């Protein structure tokens, strides 16, 4: 607990220093971190391997190990994201609105950093670099609290970031890692209103609910990904199967992979055999409704729980529906407001889907796997927001800013 207070104080103090730094100074720091990451790949992988070995020794499922694992390519991808972030416009200081009042006052709405951000997240150590870099670019300090499963990886990455910041003009204390991963420390972090301006959770449903329900610090909520693909009756067979395979199997352990496929009953009669065969060939375990179960008795019959579950694994639920309206009803009932897709050639059905499905990202004839800060051209993301206030969808640089009004006068007084 002492560590938490000490580092929170350091982070809060760094806010006033970091906010004065120029865009060029921040970009230089990001490029130094990029260079340091590449230089220290062997060290980072060595420490990540300690976490992987511990996970395997304690029986952690392979899909969760994939979220935890770093390799040379993943570190290089993080480095590329830093270069991209350095090339993107800095939103802080932008004049968002400007107007003049009849009394001569000139009012400007200016983008400013959020301040001190608490980041609590599970498993994925790449979040350490994404969060730190996004915060630095926008003039925010960040207090990181990862999970015990990734503690060695996170410590290594933060030490690399600190070595890079020591060579820059930015304060080293801008990025802090809480190494105490106890529940008690996490609960204390939720209520550190004197030190934190916002709290961002990133992880599974249980973590996010715990933060939302217990935090007194304002929460920028990221959501779990119970995502769907709806295959309409006019869907091209090859396109539909390719999208389903990509959205489920390209990387099933991430939040924008799909967990349920809804299939128009007409399309199912023609093409369900081929889709099922392709999924099984890819090692996907299926849970199906009664209609499909009658065609494939060996496949597990889905339960109510299957429609609600974010598997993050090679498991997929499939349900037949009578049309777009039933598909939309199912998605709005069971979905997590993350990413949803419709495969169809009928523009009226696309229009209904886009209007009526309540989610942060909606797709027509494309995989949900594109809901990602890098794929959206943001360089990286601090999370994918499924709430409606402040930010929604992949949160890049602008999402880490707020605004203030700056008013210029020449002696005006209110009568």
Coordinates of C-alpha atoms in Angstrom, one line a residue:
X1 CA 0.0 0.0 0.0
X2 CA 2.9 2.4 0.7
X3 CA 4.2 1.8 -2.8
X4 CA 0.8 2.8 -4.2
X5 CA 0.8 6.1 -2.4
X6 CA 4.4 6.9 -3.1
X7 CA 4.1 6.3 -6.8
X8 CA 0.7 8.1 -7.0
X9 CA 2.3 11.2 -5.5
X10 CA 5.2 11.1 -8.0
X11 CA 2.8 10.7 -10.9
X12 CA 0.6 13.6 -9.6
X13 CA 3.7 15.8 -9.3
X14 CA 4.8 14.9 -12.8
X15 CA 1.5 16.2 -14.3
X16 CA 2.5 19.9 -14.0
X17 CA 5.9 19.2 -15.5
X18 CA 4.7 17.0 -18.4
X19 CA 1.9 19.4 -19.4
X20 CA 4.5 22.1 -20.3
X21 CA 6.4 19.8 -22.8
X22 CA 6.2 20.5 -26.5
X23 CA 4.9 18.1 -29.1
X24 CA 8.5 17.7 -30.5
X25 CA 9.8 16.8 -27.0
X26 CA 7.0 14.2 -26.6
X27 CA 7.6 12.8 -30.1
X28 CA 11.4 12.5 -29.4
X29 CA 10.6 10.6 -26.2
X30 CA 8.4 8.1 -28.1
X31 CA 11.1 7.5 -30.6
X32 CA 13.6 6.9 -27.8
X33 CA 11.3 4.3 -26.3
X34 CA 10.9 2.7 -29.7
X35 CA 14.7 2.5 -30.0
X36 CA 15.1 1.2 -26.5
X37 CA 12.5 -1.6 -27.0
X38 CA 14.3 -2.9 -30.1
X39 CA 17.7 -2.8 -28.3
X40 CA 16.3 -4.7 -25.3
X41 CA 14.2 -7.4 -27.1
X42 CA 16.3 -10.3 -25.5
X43 CA 15.8 -8.9 -22.0
X44 CA 12.0 -8.4 -22.5
X45 CA 11.6 -11.9 -23.9
X46 CA 13.6 -13.4 -21.1
X47 CA 11.3 -11.7 -18.5
X48 CA 8.1 -12.5 -20.5
X49 CA 9.2 -16.2 -20.6
X50 CA 9.2 -16.2 -16.8
X51 CA 5.5 -15.3 -16.9
X52 CA 4.8 -17.8 -19.6
X53 CA 6.5 -20.6 -17.7
X54 CA 4.5 -19.7 -14.5
X55 CA 1.3 -19.7 -16.4
X56 CA 1.9 -23.1 -17.9
X57 CA 3.0 -24.6 -14.6
X58 CA -0.2 -23.4 -13.0
X59 CA -2.5 -24.8 -15.7
X60 CA -3.5 -21.6 -17.4
X61 CA -5.4 -22.2 -20.6
X62 CA -3.5 -21.8 -23.9
X63 CA -5.8 -19.0 -25.2
X64 CA -4.9 -16.9 -22.1
X65 CA -1.2 -17.7 -22.6
X66 CA -1.5 -16.2 -26.1
X67 CA -2.7 -12.9 -24.6
X68 CA 0.2 -13.0 -22.2
X69 CA 2.9 -14.0 -24.7
X70 CA 5.4 -11.6 -26.3
X71 CA 7.7 -12.5 -29.2
X72 CA 10.1 -10.6 -31.4
X73 CA 7.4 -9.7 -33.9
X74 CA 4.9 -8.5 -31.3
X75 CA 7.6 -6.2 -29.8
X76 CA 8.5 -4.9 -33.2
X77 CA 4.8 -4.2 -33.8
X78 CA 4.7 -2.2 -30.5
X79 CA 7.7 -0.3 -31.8
X80 CA 6.1 0.5 -35.1
X81 CA 3.1 1.8 -33.2
X82 CA 5.3 4.2 -31.3
X83 CA 6.7 5.5 -34.6
X84 CA 3.2 6.0 -36.0
X85 CA 2.1 7.8 -32.8
X86 CA 5.0 10.1 -33.1
X87 CA 3.9 11.0 -36.6
X88 CA 0.3 11.7 -35.7
X89 CA -1.0 15.2 -34.8
X90 CA -0.9 16.1 -31.1
X91 CA -4.5 16.9 -30.1
X92 CA -3.5 18.8 -27.0
X93 CA -3.7 22.6 -27.5
X94 CA -6.0 22.3 -30.5
X95 CA -8.7 25.0 -30.6
X96 CA -11.9 23.0 -30.9
X97 CA -14.3 26.0 -31.1
X98 CA -13.8 29.8 -31.3
X99 CA -16.5 32.5 -31.2
X100 CA -16.9 36.1 -30.3
X101 CA -19.6 37.5 -28.1
X102 CA -21.5 40.8 -28.8
X103 CA -19.5 42.3 -25.8
X104 CA -16.2 41.6 -27.5
X105 CA -15.2 38.6 -25.5
X106 CA -13.4 36.0 -27.5
X107 CA -14.1 32.4 -26.3
X108 CA -12.0 29.4 -27.3
X109 CA -12.6 25.8 -26.4
X110 CA -9.1 24.1 -26.2
X111 CA -8.2 20.4 -25.9
X112 CA -6.2 19.6 -22.8
X113 CA -4.8 16.4 -21.2
X114 CA -7.1 14.4 -18.8
X115 CA -4.2 14.6 -16.2
X116 CA -3.3 11.6 -14.1
X117 CA -4.7 8.3 -15.5
X118 CA -4.9 5.1 -13.6
X119 CA -4.8 2.0 -15.8
X120 CA -5.8 -1.4 -14.5
X121 CA -5.5 -4.3 -16.8
X122 CA -5.1 -8.1 -17.2
X123 CA -2.6 -10.3 -18.8
X124 CA -1.6 -8.5 -22.1
X125 CA 1.8 -6.8 -21.5
X126 CA 1.5 -4.8 -24.8
X127 CA -1.0 -2.7 -23.0
X128 CA 1.8 -1.4 -20.8
X129 CA 3.5 0.2 -23.9
X130 CA 0.3 1.2 -25.6
X131 CA -1.0 3.0 -22.5
X132 CA 2.3 4.7 -21.6
X133 CA 2.9 5.9 -25.2
X134 CA -0.6 7.3 -25.7
X135 CA -0.5 9.0 -22.4
X136 CA 2.9 10.6 -23.0
X137 CA 1.9 11.9 -26.4
X138 CA -1.2 13.6 -25.0
X139 CA 0.6 15.0 -21.9
X140 CA -1.0 12.6 -19.4
X141 CA 0.8 10.7 -16.7
X142 CA -0.1 7.1 -16.2
X143 CA -0.2 4.9 -13.1
X144 CA -0.2 1.3 -14.4
X145 CA -1.4 -1.7 -12.4
X146 CA -1.2 -4.9 -14.4
X147 CA -2.1 -8.4 -13.3
X148 CA 0.2 -10.8 -11.4
X149 CA 0.3 -13.1 -14.4
X150 CA 2.3 -10.5 -16.4
X151 CA 4.3 -8.9 -13.6
X152 CA 7.8 -9.8 -14.9
X153 CA 6.9 -8.6 -18.4
X154 CA 5.4 -5.4 -17.1
X155 CA 8.4 -4.6 -14.9
X156 CA 10.7 -5.2 -17.8
X157 CA 8.8 -3.0 -20.1
X158 CA 8.5 -0.1 -17.7
X159 CA 12.2 -0.3 -16.9
X160 CA 12.9 0.0 -20.6
X161 CA 10.5 2.9 -20.9
X162 CA 12.2 4.6 -17.9
X163 CA 15.7 4.2 -19.4
X164 CA 14.4 5.8 -22.6
X165 CA 12.7 8.7 -20.7
X166 CA 16.0 9.4 -18.8
X167 CA 17.5 10.3 -22.2
X168 CA 14.5 12.6 -23.0
X169 CA 13.1 15.9 -21.8
X170 CA 10.0 14.2 -20.2
X171 CA 9.9 13.4 -16.5
X172 CA 10.6 9.7 -15.8
X173 CA 7.8 9.7 -13.2
X174 CA 5.3 10.2 -16.0
X175 CA 5.0 6.4 -16.2
X176 CA 4.6 4.4 -13.0
X177 CA 4.0 0.7 -12.4
X178 CA 2.4 -0.6 -9.3
X179 CA 4.2 -3.8 -8.6
X180 CA 1.9 -4.9 -5.8
X181 CA -0.8 -6.8 -7.6
X182 CA -2.9 -7.6 -4.5
X183 CA -6.6 -7.1 -4.5
X184 CA -6.3 -4.7 -1.6
X185 CA -4.0 -2.4 -3.6
X186 CA -6.4 -2.5 -6.5
X187 CA -9.4 -1.5 -4.4
X188 CA -7.4 1.4 -2.9
X189 CA -6.5 2.5 -6.5
X190 CA -10.2 2.7 -7.3
X191 CA -10.7 5.4 -4.7
X192 CA -7.6 7.6 -5.2
X193 CA -9.5 10.7 -6.2
X194 CA -6.8 13.0 -4.7
X195 CA -4.3 11.6 -7.2
X196 CA -6.2 10.3 -10.2
X197 CA -8.4 12.1 -12.7
X198 CA -9.7 9.0 -14.5
X199 CA -9.5 5.2 -14.2
X200 CA -9.4 3.0 -17.3
X201 CA -10.0 -0.8 -16.8
X202 CA -9.0 -3.2 -19.6
X203 CA -9.7 -6.9 -19.3
X204 CA -12.4 -9.4 -18.7
X205 CA -16.0 -8.7 -17.7
X206 CA -15.3 -9.5 -14.0
X207 CA -12.5 -6.9 -13.8
X208 CA -14.5 -4.2 -15.6
X209 CA -17.6 -4.8 -13.4
X210 CA -15.5 -4.6 -10.2
X211 CA -14.0 -1.3 -11.3
X212 CA -17.3 0.2 -12.3
X213 CA -19.1 -0.9 -9.2
X214 CA -16.4 0.1 -6.7
X215 CA -14.5 3.0 -8.1
X216 CA -15.1 6.6 -6.8
X217 CA -12.6 7.9 -9.4
X218 CA -14.4 8.6 -12.7
X219 CA -14.2 5.5 -15.0
X220 CA -13.6 5.4 -18.7
X221 CA -15.2 2.0 -19.2
X222 CA -13.8 -0.5 -21.8
X223 CA -16.0 -3.5 -22.4
X224 CA -15.9 -7.2 -22.9
X225 CA -16.4 -8.5 -26.4
X226 CA -19.4 -10.8 -26.9
X227 CA -19.4 -10.1 -30.6
X228 CA -21.5 -11.5 -33.4
X229 CA -21.7 -12.0 -37.2
X230 CA -25.1 -12.2 -38.8
X231 CA -25.2 -14.0 -42.1
X232 CA -28.3 -12.8 -44.1
X233 CA -30.0 -14.9 -46.7
X234 CA -28.4 -12.9 -49.6
X235 CA -24.9 -13.3 -48.2
X236 CA -22.2 -14.5 -50.6
X237 CA -21.2 -18.0 -49.4
X238 CA -17.5 -17.6 -49.7
X239 CA -17.4 -14.1 -48.2
X240 CA -19.5 -15.2 -45.3
X241 CA -17.4 -18.3 -44.5
X242 CA -14.1 -16.4 -44.9
X243 CA -15.3 -13.6 -42.6
X244 CA -16.5 -16.1 -39.9
X245 CA -13.3 -18.0 -40.0
X246 CA -11.2 -14.8 -39.7
X247 CA -13.3 -13.3 -37.0
X248 CA -13.2 -16.5 -34.9
X249 CA -9.8 -18.1 -35.6
X250 CA -7.3 -15.3 -36.6
X251 CA -6.8 -14.6 -32.9
X252 CA -9.6 -15.9 -30.8
X253 CA -8.2 -14.7 -27.5
X254 CA -8.9 -11.0 -28.2
X255 CA -12.1 -9.0 -27.5
X256 CA -12.9 -8.2 -31.2
X257 CA -13.1 -11.9 -32.1
X258 CA -16.7 -13.3 -32.5
X259 CA -18.4 -15.6 -30.1
X260 CA -21.7 -16.2 -31.9
X261 CA -22.8 -16.5 -35.5
X262 CA -26.4 -15.9 -36.4
X263 CA -27.5 -17.5 -39.7
X264 CA -30.6 -16.8 -41.7
X265 CA -32.5 -20.1 -42.0
X266 CA -32.6 -19.9 -45.8
X267 CA -28.8 -19.5 -46.0
X268 CA -28.3 -22.2 -43.4
X269 CA -30.2 -24.8 -45.5
X270 CA -27.9 -24.2 -48.5
X271 CA -24.5 -23.6 -46.9
X272 CA -24.4 -24.7 -43.2
X273 CA -22.7 -28.0 -44.0
X274 CA -19.7 -26.2 -45.6
X275 CA -19.4 -23.6 -42.9
X276 CA -19.5 -26.2 -40.1
X277 CA -16.9 -28.4 -41.9
X278 CA -14.6 -25.4 -42.3
X279 CA -14.9 -24.4 -38.6
X280 CA -14.3 -27.9 -37.4
X281 CA -11.2 -28.2 -39.7
X282 CA -9.8 -25.1 -38.0
X283 CA -10.2 -26.7 -34.6
X284 CA -13.3 -24.7 -33.5
X285 CA -15.6 -26.4 -31.0
X286 CA -19.2 -25.6 -31.8
X287 CA -22.4 -25.0 -29.7
X288 CA -25.5 -24.9 -31.9
X289 CA -29.2 -24.4 -31.6
X290 CA -31.9 -27.1 -32.0
X291 CA -32.3 -26.6 -35.8
X292 CA -28.6 -27.1 -36.5
X293 CA -28.3 -29.9 -33.8
X294 CA -30.9 -31.9 -35.8
X295 CA -28.6 -31.7 -38.8
X296 CA -25.4 -32.4 -36.8
X297 CA -26.4 -34.5 -33.7
X298 CA -22.8 -35.0 -32.7
X299 CA -22.4 -31.2 -32.1
X300 CA -23.1 -29.9 -28.6
X301 CA -26.5 -28.3 -28.1
X302 CA -26.2 -24.7 -27.0
X303 CA -27.6 -23.4 -23.7
X304 CA -28.7 -20.0 -22.6
X305 CA -25.2 -19.5 -21.1
X306 CA -23.5 -20.0 -24.5
X307 CA -25.3 -16.9 -26.0
X308 CA -24.0 -14.8 -23.0
X309 CA -20.4 -16.1 -23.0
X310 CA -17.2 -14.4 -24.2
X311 CA -15.2 -17.5 -24.8
X312 CA -11.9 -15.9 -25.9
X313 CA -11.1 -19.4 -27.3
X314 CA -11.7 -21.7 -30.2
X315 CA -15.4 -22.1 -29.2
X316 CA -18.3 -20.7 -31.3
X317 CA -22.0 -20.6 -30.8
X318 CA -24.3 -20.8 -33.9
X319 CA -28.0 -19.9 -34.1
X320 CA -30.5 -19.8 -36.9
X321 CA -32.8 -16.8 -37.2
X322 CA -35.8 -15.9 -39.4
X323 CA -34.3 -12.6 -40.6
X324 CA -32.6 -9.4 -39.8
X325 CA -35.1 -8.3 -37.1
X326 CA -34.5 -11.4 -35.1
X327 CA -30.8 -11.1 -35.5
X328 CA -30.8 -7.5 -34.2
X329 CA -33.0 -8.5 -31.3
X330 CA -30.6 -11.3 -30.3
X331 CA -27.5 -9.0 -30.6
X332 CA -29.1 -6.2 -28.5
X333 CA -30.1 -8.7 -25.9
X334 CA -26.8 -10.7 -25.6
X335 CA -24.1 -8.5 -27.1
X336 CA -21.7 -6.4 -25.1
X337 CA -22.0 -3.3 -27.4
X338 CA -18.5 -3.9 -28.8
X339 CA -18.4 -5.0 -32.5
X340 CA -21.1 -6.5 -34.6
X341 CA -21.2 -7.5 -38.3
X342 CA -23.8 -8.2 -41.0
X343 CA -23.0 -10.1 -44.2
X344 CA -25.5 -9.3 -46.8
X345 CA -26.2 -7.9 -50.3
X346 CA -29.4 -6.3 -49.2
X347 CA -28.9 -2.6 -48.5
X348 CA -32.2 -2.3 -46.6
X349 CA -31.0 -4.9 -44.1
X350 CA -27.7 -3.0 -43.8
X351 CA -29.5 0.2 -43.0
X352 CA -31.7 -1.5 -40.4
X353 CA -28.7 -3.2 -38.8
X354 CA -26.7 0.0 -38.6
X355 CA -29.6 2.0 -37.2
X356 CA -30.8 -0.5 -34.6
X357 CA -27.8 -2.4 -33.3
X358 CA -26.4 -0.7 -30.2
X359 CA -22.6 -1.2 -30.5
X360 CA -19.4 0.8 -30.7
X361 CA -18.4 -0.6 -34.1
X362 CA -20.7 -2.0 -36.8
X363 CA -19.5 -3.8 -39.9
X364 CA -21.0 -4.6 -43.3
X365 CA -19.3 -7.4 -45.2
X366 CA -16.1 -7.3 -43.1
X367 CA -14.5 -9.0 -40.1
X368 CA -15.0 -7.6 -36.6
X369 CA -11.2 -8.1 -36.1
X370 CA -10.6 -4.6 -37.4
X371 CA -11.9 -2.9 -34.2
X372 CA -8.5 -1.9 -33.1
X373 CA -6.6 1.4 -32.7
X374 CA -3.8 0.3 -35.0
X375 CA -6.2 -0.8 -37.7
X376 CA -8.2 2.4 -37.4
X377 CA -5.0 4.4 -38.0
X378 CA -4.7 5.6 -34.4
X379 CA -1.2 4.2 -33.8
X380 CA -2.4 2.3 -30.7
X381 CA -5.4 2.3 -28.4
X382 CA -5.7 2.6 -24.6
X383 CA -8.8 0.4 -24.8
X384 CA -12.1 0.0 -26.7
X385 CA -14.9 1.9 -25.0
X386 CA -18.3 0.4 -25.1
X387 CA -19.9 3.2 -23.1
X388 CA -21.5 6.3 -24.6
X389 CA -20.0 9.2 -22.6
X390 CA -16.8 10.9 -23.5
X391 CA -15.5 8.2 -25.9
X392 CA -16.7 5.2 -27.8
X393 CA -14.9 2.5 -29.8
X394 CA -11.1 2.3 -30.0
X395 CA -9.7 5.1 -27.9
X396 CA -6.7 6.8 -29.5
X397 CA -5.1 10.2 -28.8
X398 CA -8.2 12.5 -28.9
X399 CA -10.0 10.2 -26.4
X400 CA -7.3 11.0 -23.8
X401 CA -8.1 14.7 -23.9
X402 CA -10.7 16.9 -22.3
X403 CA -11.2 20.6 -22.9
X404 CA -11.3 23.9 -21.2
X405 CA -12.5 27.4 -22.2
X406 CA -10.1 30.2 -22.6
X407 CA -11.7 33.7 -22.7
X408 CA -9.9 36.8 -23.8
X409 CA -11.3 40.3 -23.1
X410 CA -10.2 43.9 -23.0
X411 CA -11.8 45.1 -19.7
X412 CA -15.3 43.7 -20.0
X413 CA -17.4 43.6 -16.8
X414 CA -20.8 42.0 -16.4
X415 CA -23.6 44.5 -15.8

